[in-house]
PDB file of C-alpha atoms in Angstrom:
ATOM      1  CA  UNK S1376       0.128  81.784 107.918  1.00 63.00           C
ATOM      2  CA  UNK S1377       0.824  81.277 103.835  1.00 71.00           C
ATOM      3  CA  UNK S1378       0.813  83.775 101.300  1.00 72.00           C
ATOM      4  CA  UNK S1379      -2.515  82.847  99.939  1.00 72.00           C
ATOM      5  CA  UNK S1380      -4.037  82.817 103.748  1.00 73.00           C
ATOM      6  CA  UNK S1381      -2.536  86.033 103.934  1.00 70.00           C
ATOM      7  CA  UNK S1382      -3.955  87.417 100.439  1.00 68.00           C
ATOM      8  CA  UNK S1383      -7.834  86.189 101.315  1.00 67.00           C
ATOM      9  CA  UNK S1384      -7.570  88.044 104.846  1.00 64.00           C
ATOM     10  CA  UNK S1385      -6.348  91.291 103.514  1.00 65.00           C
ATOM     11  CA  UNK S1386      -9.003  90.878 100.744  1.00 62.00           C
ATOM     12  CA  UNK S1387     -11.691  90.361 103.007  1.00 68.00           C
ATOM     13  CA  UNK S1388     -10.765  93.314 105.441  1.00 69.00           C
ATOM     14  CA  UNK S1389      -8.200  95.849 104.377  1.00 71.00           C
ATOM     15  CA  UNK S1390      -6.906  97.658 106.919  1.00 71.00           C
ATOM     16  CA  UNK S1391      -4.189  99.548 105.248  1.00 75.00           C
ATOM     17  CA  UNK S1392      -6.668 102.793 103.598  1.00 79.00           C
ATOM     18  CA  UNK S1393      -8.407 105.532 105.215  1.00 82.00           C
ATOM     19  CA  UNK S1394     -11.386 103.935 107.158  1.00 83.00           C
ATOM     20  CA  UNK S1395     -15.149 103.958 105.550  1.00 89.00           C
ATOM     21  CA  UNK S1396     -17.824 105.871 107.030  1.00 93.00           C
ATOM     22  CA  UNK S1397     -21.207 106.638 106.874  1.00 94.00           C
ATOM     23  CA  UNK S1398     -23.057 109.856 107.188  1.00 94.00           C
ATOM     24  CA  UNK S1399     -26.718 110.455 108.297  1.00 93.00           C
ATOM     25  CA  UNK S1400     -27.295 114.080 109.298  1.00 93.00           C
ATOM     26  CA  UNK S1401     -25.278 114.947 111.944  1.00 93.00           C
ATOM     27  CA  UNK S1402     -24.373 111.507 112.686  1.00 94.00           C
ATOM     28  CA  UNK S1403     -21.083 110.257 111.550  1.00 94.00           C
ATOM     29  CA  UNK S1404     -20.070 106.803 112.420  1.00 94.00           C
ATOM     30  CA  UNK S1405     -17.257 104.459 110.752  1.00 92.00           C
ATOM     31  CA  UNK S1406     -18.027 101.521 109.582  1.00 91.00           C
ATOM     32  CA  UNK S1407     -15.695  99.627 112.222  1.00 88.00           C
ATOM     33  CA  UNK S1408     -17.637 100.809 114.991  1.00 91.00           C
ATOM     34  CA  UNK S1409     -20.676 100.054 113.502  1.00 94.00           C
ATOM     35  CA  UNK S1410     -19.963  96.407 112.714  1.00 94.00           C
ATOM     36  CA  UNK S1411     -18.141  96.344 116.659  1.00 94.00           C
ATOM     37  CA  UNK S1412     -22.181  97.975 118.081  1.00 95.00           C
ATOM     38  CA  UNK S1413     -23.563  94.945 115.763  1.00 96.00           C
ATOM     39  CA  UNK S1414     -21.994  92.468 116.952  1.00 97.00           C
ATOM     40  CA  UNK S1415     -22.332  93.255 120.538  1.00 97.00           C
ATOM     41  CA  UNK S1416     -25.701  93.517 120.501  1.00 97.00           C
ATOM     42  CA  UNK S1417     -25.934  89.924 118.557  1.00 98.00           C
ATOM     43  CA  UNK S1418     -23.753  88.998 121.675  1.00 97.00           C
ATOM     44  CA  UNK S1419     -26.053  90.430 124.313  1.00 97.00           C
ATOM     45  CA  UNK S1420     -29.080  88.747 122.642  1.00 97.00           C
ATOM     46  CA  UNK S1421     -27.801  85.816 121.640  1.00 97.00           C
ATOM     47  CA  UNK S1422     -26.646  85.520 125.823  1.00 96.00           C
ATOM     48  CA  UNK S1423     -30.292  85.858 126.750  1.00 94.00           C
ATOM     49  CA  UNK S1424     -31.691  83.333 124.699  1.00 95.00           C
ATOM     50  CA  UNK S1425     -28.825  80.069 124.317  1.00 94.00           C
ATOM     51  CA  UNK S1426     -29.641  77.746 127.306  1.00 93.00           C
ATOM     52  CA  UNK S1427     -26.471  77.925 129.696  1.00 91.00           C
ATOM     53  CA  UNK S1428     -25.259  74.643 130.425  1.00 88.00           C
ATOM     54  CA  UNK S1429     -26.335  73.030 133.535  1.00 76.00           C
ATOM     55  CA  UNK S1430     -23.866  73.086 136.906  1.00 63.00           C
ATOM     56  CA  UNK S1431     -22.995  71.533 140.047  1.00 58.00           C
ATOM     57  CA  UNK S1432     -23.204  73.980 143.290  1.00 53.00           C
ATOM     58  CA  UNK S1433     -26.246  76.319 142.492  1.00 55.00           C
ATOM     59  CA  UNK S1434     -28.754  76.121 145.366  1.00 55.00           C
TER      60      UNK S1434
ATOM     61  CA  UNK R1323     -26.198  78.431 171.392  1.00 46.00           C
ATOM     62  CA  UNK R1324     -23.186  80.320 172.246  1.00 47.00           C
ATOM     63  CA  UNK R1325     -19.017  80.164 171.860  1.00 46.00           C
ATOM     64  CA  UNK R1326     -18.586  78.374 175.131  1.00 47.00           C
ATOM     65  CA  UNK R1327     -21.277  75.868 174.750  1.00 51.00           C
ATOM     66  CA  UNK R1328     -19.369  75.118 171.459  1.00 49.00           C
ATOM     67  CA  UNK R1329     -16.616  74.171 173.175  1.00 50.00           C
ATOM     68  CA  UNK R1330     -16.451  70.714 171.892  1.00 57.00           C
ATOM     69  CA  UNK R1331     -17.052  71.521 168.313  1.00 60.00           C
ATOM     70  CA  UNK R1332     -13.466  73.670 168.616  1.00 58.00           C
ATOM     71  CA  UNK R1333     -11.038  72.494 166.349  1.00 63.00           C
ATOM     72  CA  UNK R1334      -7.545  72.126 168.222  1.00 62.00           C
ATOM     73  CA  UNK R1335      -5.567  75.540 168.141  1.00 59.00           C
ATOM     74  CA  UNK R1336      -9.161  77.717 167.667  1.00 61.00           C
ATOM     75  CA  UNK R1337     -10.166  79.786 170.552  1.00 60.00           C
ATOM     76  CA  UNK R1338     -13.375  79.655 171.753  1.00 59.00           C
ATOM     77  CA  UNK R1339     -13.572  83.330 173.554  1.00 63.00           C
ATOM     78  CA  UNK R1340     -14.795  86.010 171.665  1.00 67.00           C
ATOM     79  CA  UNK R1341     -12.303  88.261 170.343  1.00 71.00           C
ATOM     80  CA  UNK R1342     -12.248  91.692 172.892  1.00 78.00           C
ATOM     81  CA  UNK R1343      -8.978  92.413 172.124  1.00 83.00           C
ATOM     82  CA  UNK R1344      -7.996  96.019 172.301  1.00 87.00           C
ATOM     83  CA  UNK R1345      -6.270  98.542 169.770  1.00 90.00           C
ATOM     84  CA  UNK R1346      -7.283  99.733 166.473  1.00 93.00           C
ATOM     85  CA  UNK R1347      -6.045  96.256 164.530  1.00 93.00           C
ATOM     86  CA  UNK R1348      -8.075  93.996 166.334  1.00 92.00           C
ATOM     87  CA  UNK R1349     -10.878  96.964 165.866  1.00 92.00           C
ATOM     88  CA  UNK R1350     -10.385  96.720 161.835  1.00 93.00           C
ATOM     89  CA  UNK R1351     -10.097  92.865 162.131  1.00 92.00           C
ATOM     90  CA  UNK R1352     -13.457  92.552 164.104  1.00 91.00           C
ATOM     91  CA  UNK R1353     -15.029  95.208 161.096  1.00 91.00           C
ATOM     92  CA  UNK R1354     -13.763  93.222 158.244  1.00 91.00           C
ATOM     93  CA  UNK R1355     -14.897  89.845 159.475  1.00 90.00           C
ATOM     94  CA  UNK R1356     -18.228  91.905 160.865  1.00 90.00           C
ATOM     95  CA  UNK R1357     -18.548  93.615 157.154  1.00 88.00           C
ATOM     96  CA  UNK R1358     -17.029  91.134 154.969  1.00 89.00           C
ATOM     97  CA  UNK R1359     -17.051  87.358 156.285  1.00 88.00           C
ATOM     98  CA  UNK R1360     -15.080  84.899 154.646  1.00 86.00           C
ATOM     99  CA  UNK R1361     -18.299  82.352 153.852  1.00 85.00           C
ATOM    100  CA  UNK R1362     -19.878  85.297 151.818  1.00 86.00           C
ATOM    101  CA  UNK R1363     -16.288  86.610 150.348  1.00 89.00           C
ATOM    102  CA  UNK R1364     -16.100  83.245 148.573  1.00 89.00           C
ATOM    103  CA  UNK R1365     -19.017  81.606 148.162  1.00 87.00           C
ATOM    104  CA  UNK R1366     -19.173  77.890 147.284  1.00 85.00           C
ATOM    105  CA  UNK R1367     -22.586  77.873 145.661  1.00 85.00           C
ATOM    106  CA  UNK R1368     -24.483  80.599 143.587  1.00 85.00           C
ATOM    107  CA  UNK R1369     -28.246  81.125 143.478  1.00 87.00           C
ATOM    108  CA  UNK R1370     -30.238  78.935 140.896  1.00 86.00           C
ATOM    109  CA  UNK R1371     -31.248  82.514 138.511  1.00 88.00           C
ATOM    110  CA  UNK R1372     -27.116  82.599 138.064  1.00 89.00           C
ATOM    111  CA  UNK R1373     -27.442  80.193 135.555  1.00 90.00           C
ATOM    112  CA  UNK R1374     -27.591  82.324 132.272  1.00 91.00           C
ATOM    113  CA  UNK R1375     -25.200  83.579 130.419  1.00 94.00           C
ATOM    114  CA  UNK R1376     -25.565  87.047 130.853  1.00 94.00           C
ATOM    115  CA  UNK R1377     -24.388  86.836 134.640  1.00 94.00           C
ATOM    116  CA  UNK R1378     -21.264  85.810 132.560  1.00 95.00           C
ATOM    117  CA  UNK R1379     -20.064  89.361 131.677  1.00 97.00           C
ATOM    118  CA  UNK R1380     -18.732  90.420 134.773  1.00 95.00           C
ATOM    119  CA  UNK R1381     -16.534  88.107 134.981  1.00 96.00           C
ATOM    120  CA  UNK R1382     -15.417  88.346 131.574  1.00 97.00           C
ATOM    121  CA  UNK R1383     -14.530  91.915 132.173  1.00 98.00           C
ATOM    122  CA  UNK R1384     -12.401  90.838 134.822  1.00 97.00           C
ATOM    123  CA  UNK R1385     -10.642  88.522 133.223  1.00 98.00           C
ATOM    124  CA  UNK R1386     -10.288  90.858 130.187  1.00 98.00           C
ATOM    125  CA  UNK R1387      -8.821  93.434 132.660  1.00 98.00           C
ATOM    126  CA  UNK R1388      -6.191  91.514 133.841  1.00 98.00           C
ATOM    127  CA  UNK R1389      -4.925  91.008 130.979  1.00 98.00           C
ATOM    128  CA  UNK R1390      -4.999  94.986 129.836  1.00 98.00           C
ATOM    129  CA  UNK R1391      -2.809  95.004 132.985  1.00 97.00           C
ATOM    130  CA  UNK R1392      -0.474  92.578 132.619  1.00 97.00           C
ATOM    131  CA  UNK R1393       0.517  93.365 129.013  1.00 97.00           C
ATOM    132  CA  UNK R1394       0.479  97.045 130.289  1.00 97.00           C
ATOM    133  CA  UNK R1395       3.013  96.151 132.800  1.00 97.00           C
ATOM    134  CA  UNK R1396       5.399  94.121 130.115  1.00 97.00           C
ATOM    135  CA  UNK R1397       5.065  96.934 127.654  1.00 97.00           C
ATOM    136  CA  UNK R1398       5.991  99.568 131.113  1.00 96.00           C
ATOM    137  CA  UNK R1399       8.961  97.779 131.348  1.00 96.00           C
ATOM    138  CA  UNK R1400      10.510  98.534 127.865  1.00 95.00           C
ATOM    139  CA  UNK R1401       8.386 101.928 127.494  1.00 94.00           C
ATOM    140  CA  UNK R1402       5.939 103.097 125.028  1.00 94.00           C
ATOM    141  CA  UNK R1403       8.144 103.332 122.171  1.00 94.00           C
ATOM    142  CA  UNK R1404       9.359  99.634 122.320  1.00 95.00           C
ATOM    143  CA  UNK R1405       6.236  98.553 119.959  1.00 95.00           C
ATOM    144  CA  UNK R1406       7.700 100.546 117.655  1.00 95.00           C
ATOM    145  CA  UNK R1407      11.203  98.735 116.787  1.00 95.00           C
ATOM    146  CA  UNK R1408      10.537  94.681 118.655  1.00 96.00           C
ATOM    147  CA  UNK R1409       8.124  92.411 117.166  1.00 96.00           C
ATOM    148  CA  UNK R1410       7.859  91.303 120.587  1.00 97.00           C
ATOM    149  CA  UNK R1411       6.829  94.398 121.657  1.00 96.00           C
ATOM    150  CA  UNK R1412       4.856  94.651 118.226  1.00 96.00           C
ATOM    151  CA  UNK R1413       2.985  91.558 120.269  1.00 97.00           C
ATOM    152  CA  UNK R1414       2.358  92.869 123.673  1.00 97.00           C
ATOM    153  CA  UNK R1415       0.767  96.088 122.276  1.00 97.00           C
ATOM    154  CA  UNK R1416      -1.493  94.037 120.403  1.00 96.00           C
ATOM    155  CA  UNK R1417      -2.263  91.779 123.217  1.00 97.00           C
ATOM    156  CA  UNK R1418      -2.589  95.160 125.572  1.00 97.00           C
ATOM    157  CA  UNK R1419      -4.964  96.383 122.509  1.00 96.00           C
ATOM    158  CA  UNK R1420      -7.434  93.193 121.860  1.00 96.00           C
ATOM    159  CA  UNK R1421      -7.688  93.207 125.542  1.00 97.00           C
ATOM    160  CA  UNK R1422      -8.694  96.515 126.021  1.00 97.00           C
ATOM    161  CA  UNK R1423     -11.015  95.718 123.221  1.00 96.00           C
ATOM    162  CA  UNK R1424     -12.420  93.040 124.697  1.00 97.00           C
ATOM    163  CA  UNK R1425     -12.530  94.669 128.356  1.00 97.00           C
ATOM    164  CA  UNK R1426     -14.453  98.143 127.079  1.00 97.00           C
ATOM    165  CA  UNK R1427     -16.862  95.457 124.954  1.00 97.00           C
ATOM    166  CA  UNK R1428     -17.862  93.260 127.898  1.00 97.00           C
ATOM    167  CA  UNK R1429     -18.098  96.026 130.001  1.00 97.00           C
ATOM    168  CA  UNK R1430     -20.797  97.489 128.226  1.00 97.00           C
ATOM    169  CA  UNK R1431     -22.705  93.937 127.415  1.00 97.00           C
ATOM    170  CA  UNK R1432     -22.332  93.712 130.927  1.00 97.00           C
ATOM    171  CA  UNK R1433     -23.773  97.373 131.863  1.00 97.00           C
ATOM    172  CA  UNK R1434     -26.115  96.803 129.333  1.00 97.00           C
ATOM    173  CA  UNK R1435     -27.556  93.605 131.387  1.00 96.00           C
ATOM    174  CA  UNK R1436     -27.513  95.236 134.344  1.00 96.00           C
ATOM    175  CA  UNK R1437     -29.492  98.643 133.526  1.00 96.00           C
ATOM    176  CA  UNK R1438     -32.409  96.032 132.018  1.00 95.00           C
ATOM    177  CA  UNK R1439     -32.172  94.229 135.310  1.00 93.00           C
ATOM    178  CA  UNK R1440     -32.169  97.151 137.549  1.00 94.00           C
ATOM    179  CA  UNK R1441     -29.316  95.690 139.410  1.00 95.00           C
ATOM    180  CA  UNK R1442     -29.264  98.831 141.801  1.00 94.00           C
ATOM    181  CA  UNK R1443     -32.303  97.030 143.466  1.00 93.00           C
ATOM    182  CA  UNK R1444     -31.890  95.668 146.993  1.00 91.00           C
ATOM    183  CA  UNK R1445     -29.574  98.390 148.500  1.00 92.00           C
ATOM    184  CA  UNK R1446     -27.306  97.552 145.903  1.00 95.00           C
ATOM    185  CA  UNK R1447     -26.891 101.343 144.418  1.00 95.00           C
ATOM    186  CA  UNK R1448     -23.355 101.776 145.278  1.00 96.00           C
ATOM    187  CA  UNK R1449     -22.389  98.129 143.545  1.00 96.00           C
ATOM    188  CA  UNK R1450     -24.460 100.267 140.518  1.00 97.00           C
ATOM    189  CA  UNK R1451     -22.467 103.556 141.236  1.00 97.00           C
ATOM    190  CA  UNK R1452     -18.866 102.321 141.438  1.00 97.00           C
ATOM    191  CA  UNK R1453     -19.639 100.256 138.012  1.00 97.00           C
ATOM    192  CA  UNK R1454     -20.728 103.040 136.719  1.00 97.00           C
ATOM    193  CA  UNK R1455     -17.507 105.619 137.839  1.00 98.00           C
ATOM    194  CA  UNK R1456     -15.190 102.216 136.910  1.00 97.00           C
ATOM    195  CA  UNK R1457     -17.032 102.666 133.244  1.00 97.00           C
ATOM    196  CA  UNK R1458     -16.339 106.661 132.605  1.00 97.00           C
ATOM    197  CA  UNK R1459     -12.701 106.002 134.095  1.00 97.00           C
ATOM    198  CA  UNK R1460     -12.163 103.343 131.977  1.00 97.00           C
ATOM    199  CA  UNK R1461     -13.092 105.904 129.163  1.00 97.00           C
ATOM    200  CA  UNK R1462     -10.373 108.247 130.604  1.00 96.00           C
ATOM    201  CA  UNK R1463      -7.793 105.774 130.575  1.00 97.00           C
ATOM    202  CA  UNK R1464      -8.327 104.377 126.644  1.00 97.00           C
ATOM    203  CA  UNK R1465      -8.004 108.350 126.231  1.00 97.00           C
ATOM    204  CA  UNK R1466      -4.592 108.415 128.100  1.00 97.00           C
ATOM    205  CA  UNK R1467      -4.019 104.973 125.886  1.00 97.00           C
ATOM    206  CA  UNK R1468      -4.746 106.727 122.387  1.00 96.00           C
ATOM    207  CA  UNK R1469      -2.436 109.595 123.755  1.00 96.00           C
ATOM    208  CA  UNK R1470       0.605 107.738 124.698  1.00 95.00           C
ATOM    209  CA  UNK R1471       1.404 105.436 121.374  1.00 95.00           C
ATOM    210  CA  UNK R1472       4.016 107.064 119.871  1.00 93.00           C
ATOM    211  CA  UNK R1473       2.722 107.613 115.972  1.00 93.00           C
ATOM    212  CA  UNK R1474       0.606 110.080 114.018  1.00 94.00           C
ATOM    213  CA  UNK R1475      -2.375 108.965 115.781  1.00 92.00           C
ATOM    214  CA  UNK R1476      -1.401 109.833 119.265  1.00 95.00           C
ATOM    215  CA  UNK R1477      -0.073 113.507 117.668  1.00 96.00           C
ATOM    216  CA  UNK R1478      -3.543 114.050 116.039  1.00 95.00           C
ATOM    217  CA  UNK R1479      -5.807 113.175 118.614  1.00 96.00           C
ATOM    218  CA  UNK R1480      -3.941 114.925 121.150  1.00 96.00           C
ATOM    219  CA  UNK R1481      -4.166 118.296 118.670  1.00 96.00           C
ATOM    220  CA  UNK R1482      -7.580 117.795 118.099  1.00 95.00           C
ATOM    221  CA  UNK R1483      -8.653 117.069 121.928  1.00 95.00           C
ATOM    222  CA  UNK R1484      -7.039 119.906 123.412  1.00 95.00           C
ATOM    223  CA  UNK R1485      -9.057 122.425 121.860  1.00 95.00           C
ATOM    224  CA  UNK R1486     -11.919 120.159 123.608  1.00 94.00           C
ATOM    225  CA  UNK R1487     -10.430 120.285 126.555  1.00 95.00           C
ATOM    226  CA  UNK R1488      -9.716 124.074 126.695  1.00 95.00           C
ATOM    227  CA  UNK R1489     -13.016 125.056 125.897  1.00 95.00           C
ATOM    228  CA  UNK R1490     -14.268 123.192 129.035  1.00 94.00           C
ATOM    229  CA  UNK R1491     -11.481 125.386 130.787  1.00 94.00           C
ATOM    230  CA  UNK R1492      -9.282 122.225 132.428  1.00 93.00           C
ATOM    231  CA  UNK R1493      -6.428 122.548 129.366  1.00 91.00           C
ATOM    232  CA  UNK R1494      -4.416 124.037 131.953  1.00 92.00           C
ATOM    233  CA  UNK R1495      -4.047 120.782 134.605  1.00 93.00           C
ATOM    234  CA  UNK R1496      -4.919 118.018 131.917  1.00 94.00           C
ATOM    235  CA  UNK R1497      -3.018 118.850 129.023  1.00 95.00           C
ATOM    236  CA  UNK R1498      -3.013 116.016 126.136  1.00 95.00           C
ATOM    237  CA  UNK R1499       0.050 117.560 124.557  1.00 95.00           C
ATOM    238  CA  UNK R1500       1.927 117.187 127.267  1.00 95.00           C
ATOM    239  CA  UNK R1501       2.619 113.386 126.840  1.00 96.00           C
ATOM    240  CA  UNK R1502       4.652 113.068 130.021  1.00 96.00           C
ATOM    241  CA  UNK R1503       1.667 114.019 132.237  1.00 96.00           C
ATOM    242  CA  UNK R1504      -0.863 111.649 129.764  1.00 97.00           C
ATOM    243  CA  UNK R1505       1.419 108.588 130.044  1.00 97.00           C
ATOM    244  CA  UNK R1506       1.888 109.230 134.285  1.00 97.00           C
ATOM    245  CA  UNK R1507      -2.301 109.409 134.101  1.00 97.00           C
ATOM    246  CA  UNK R1508      -2.469 106.406 131.404  1.00 97.00           C
ATOM    247  CA  UNK R1509       0.104 104.222 133.773  1.00 97.00           C
ATOM    248  CA  UNK R1510      -0.304 105.232 137.328  1.00 97.00           C
ATOM    249  CA  UNK R1511      -3.071 107.283 137.997  1.00 97.00           C
ATOM    250  CA  UNK R1512      -6.014 106.331 136.108  1.00 97.00           C
ATOM    251  CA  UNK R1513      -5.177 102.436 136.467  1.00 97.00           C
ATOM    252  CA  UNK R1514      -5.574 102.913 140.126  1.00 97.00           C
ATOM    253  CA  UNK R1515      -8.438 104.391 140.173  1.00 97.00           C
ATOM    254  CA  UNK R1516     -10.125 101.807 138.063  1.00 98.00           C
ATOM    255  CA  UNK R1517      -8.577  99.391 139.969  1.00 97.00           C
ATOM    256  CA  UNK R1518      -9.643 100.119 143.524  1.00 98.00           C
ATOM    257  CA  UNK R1519     -13.022 101.020 142.188  1.00 98.00           C
ATOM    258  CA  UNK R1520     -12.795  97.414 140.756  1.00 97.00           C
ATOM    259  CA  UNK R1521     -12.053  96.108 143.687  1.00 97.00           C
ATOM    260  CA  UNK R1522     -14.821  97.917 145.887  1.00 96.00           C
ATOM    261  CA  UNK R1523     -17.719  96.892 143.080  1.00 97.00           C
ATOM    262  CA  UNK R1524     -16.595  93.121 143.173  1.00 96.00           C
ATOM    263  CA  UNK R1525     -16.409  93.373 147.412  1.00 95.00           C
ATOM    264  CA  UNK R1526     -20.058  95.307 147.289  1.00 94.00           C
ATOM    265  CA  UNK R1527     -21.509  92.120 144.731  1.00 94.00           C
ATOM    266  CA  UNK R1528     -20.112  89.725 147.418  1.00 93.00           C
ATOM    267  CA  UNK R1529     -21.830  91.470 150.008  1.00 91.00           C
ATOM    268  CA  UNK R1530     -24.914  91.682 148.753  1.00 90.00           C
ATOM    269  CA  UNK R1531     -25.109  88.874 146.223  1.00 89.00           C
ATOM    270  CA  UNK R1532     -26.185  88.862 142.635  1.00 91.00           C
ATOM    271  CA  UNK R1533     -29.232  90.497 141.572  1.00 91.00           C
ATOM    272  CA  UNK R1534     -31.972  88.594 141.006  1.00 90.00           C
ATOM    273  CA  UNK R1535     -34.129  88.818 137.955  1.00 88.00           C
ATOM    274  CA  UNK R1536     -37.199  91.143 137.757  1.00 88.00           C
ATOM    275  CA  UNK R1537     -40.407  88.930 139.025  1.00 85.00           C
ATOM    276  CA  UNK R1538     -43.213  88.705 136.122  1.00 78.00           C
ATOM    277  CA  UNK R1539     -45.522  90.060 137.755  1.00 73.00           C
ATOM    278  CA  UNK R1540     -48.373  90.962 135.481  1.00 65.00           C
ATOM    279  CA  UNK R1541     -47.918  87.231 134.158  1.00 59.00           C
ATOM    280  CA  UNK R1542     -47.717  85.230 137.694  1.00 54.00           C
ATOM    281  CA  UNK R1543     -49.238  81.824 135.326  1.00 50.00           C
ATOM    282  CA  UNK R1544     -45.516  81.837 133.902  1.00 49.00           C
ATOM    283  CA  UNK R1545     -43.866  82.324 136.904  1.00 48.00           C
ATOM    284  CA  UNK R1546     -43.168  78.550 137.088  1.00 50.00           C
ATOM    285  CA  UNK R1547     -41.617  76.673 140.206  1.00 52.00           C
ATOM    286  CA  UNK R1548     -37.937  76.167 139.438  1.00 50.00           C
ATOM    287  CA  UNK R1549     -37.812  79.127 136.612  1.00 52.00           C
ATOM    288  CA  UNK R1550     -35.701  82.124 136.708  1.00 55.00           C
ATOM    289  CA  UNK R1551     -39.410  84.484 137.293  1.00 55.00           C
ATOM    290  CA  UNK R1552     -40.160  82.294 140.267  1.00 57.00           C
ATOM    291  CA  UNK R1553     -36.301  82.635 141.812  1.00 59.00           C
ATOM    292  CA  UNK R1554     -36.827  86.689 140.704  1.00 58.00           C
ATOM    293  CA  UNK R1555     -39.479  86.410 142.831  1.00 58.00           C
ATOM    294  CA  UNK R1556     -38.871  84.289 145.512  1.00 59.00           C
ATOM    295  CA  UNK R1557     -35.216  86.311 146.165  1.00 62.00           C
ATOM    296  CA  UNK R1558     -37.190  89.797 146.128  1.00 61.00           C
ATOM    297  CA  UNK R1559     -39.384  88.839 148.156  1.00 60.00           C
ATOM    298  CA  UNK R1560     -36.462  88.099 150.916  1.00 59.00           C
ATOM    299  CA  UNK R1561     -34.994  91.141 150.539  1.00 58.00           C
ATOM    300  CA  UNK R1562     -37.814  93.379 151.143  1.00 52.00           C
ATOM    301  CA  UNK R1563     -38.192  91.693 154.302  1.00 49.00           C
ATOM    302  CA  UNK R1564     -34.457  92.149 154.904  1.00 47.00           C
ATOM    303  CA  UNK R1565     -34.635  95.749 154.477  1.00 45.00           C
ATOM    304  CA  UNK R1566     -35.093  98.042 157.217  1.00 41.00           C
TER     305      UNK R1566
END
C-alpha cells in the first residue's frame, strides 16, 4: 500500500486517538459502535428486500 | 413393503435383516438413525422459501465461527502475548478480532430475522433456546477475550469489571483480574460451551427443518401460488397437521 493511500485512509478514519462519544441523557455510545449498529440494520433491510438469485435443488 | 419384500432392491453386501442387535452401541445406533436420519441431516434440496438472503446469515455465522476457532488455535500455539512481538502474530490476532466482529454481527442479524419470523414455531422452541444461550455464551467469550489481550485495554477492563462481578457476588469464582483463570475460560471452557451448543443448534435445525415464513393471514389475495407467503401457509398447515 502506497504512502498516499495510507495517508488517505488515515485521514478518513483516524484510530490513533480517543474515541468519539455521543451522549443523550443517560445513554452514551461511541460513534464507532453507532456506525456498526447502523450498518447492521442496513444489511438486515437489504437482506429482506434484495432478490435472491435463482438456484437449483429447491423443492 | 417390508424389508424382506425389498430383497431384490438390496445392494450387494447390504443386510436385509432388521437391526435387532443387542448391546448399548446397537441401541445408540438405532436411536441416532431414528432421531437423526442421514437424508434429513444432509439434505440435497431446500424449501423454496429458503431462497432469501435473510436465510443466509445462519451459515455466515457458522463460517465466521470456524475462522474464529482456527485463528484462535494458531494464537494458542504461540501464547497470548505473541501478537505484540511478531508481524505474523499480529496478522492472526487481527484475523481473530475481525472474524469475531463478523461472527457477532451475523449472529445478531440472524437473531433479528428469526425473532421477527417467530422461529420457535413448529416445535422449534429448543432450537431457539440453544441459539439464544449460545449468543449469551459468545458475549462471555468475547469478554474474556478482551481480558487476555495483554495490554492496557485488558487491564482497564479487568479492573472496571471486577467491581460489577463482585457486586453480583461471583467475583470469588470468576475473577477478571486472575489472568490465568480468564485465559482458560476463553480458550477452553467457553469455546467448548458455545461449540457444543452450536452443534446441537444445527442438528435441531436439520431435524425440524428451516422455519417457514409467517403466512399473510389478513391479506389472502397476496398469497399468490409460488410466493413465500403461500409457501409459509402451506408449510405451517403441514406442520400443524404433524403435531400431536
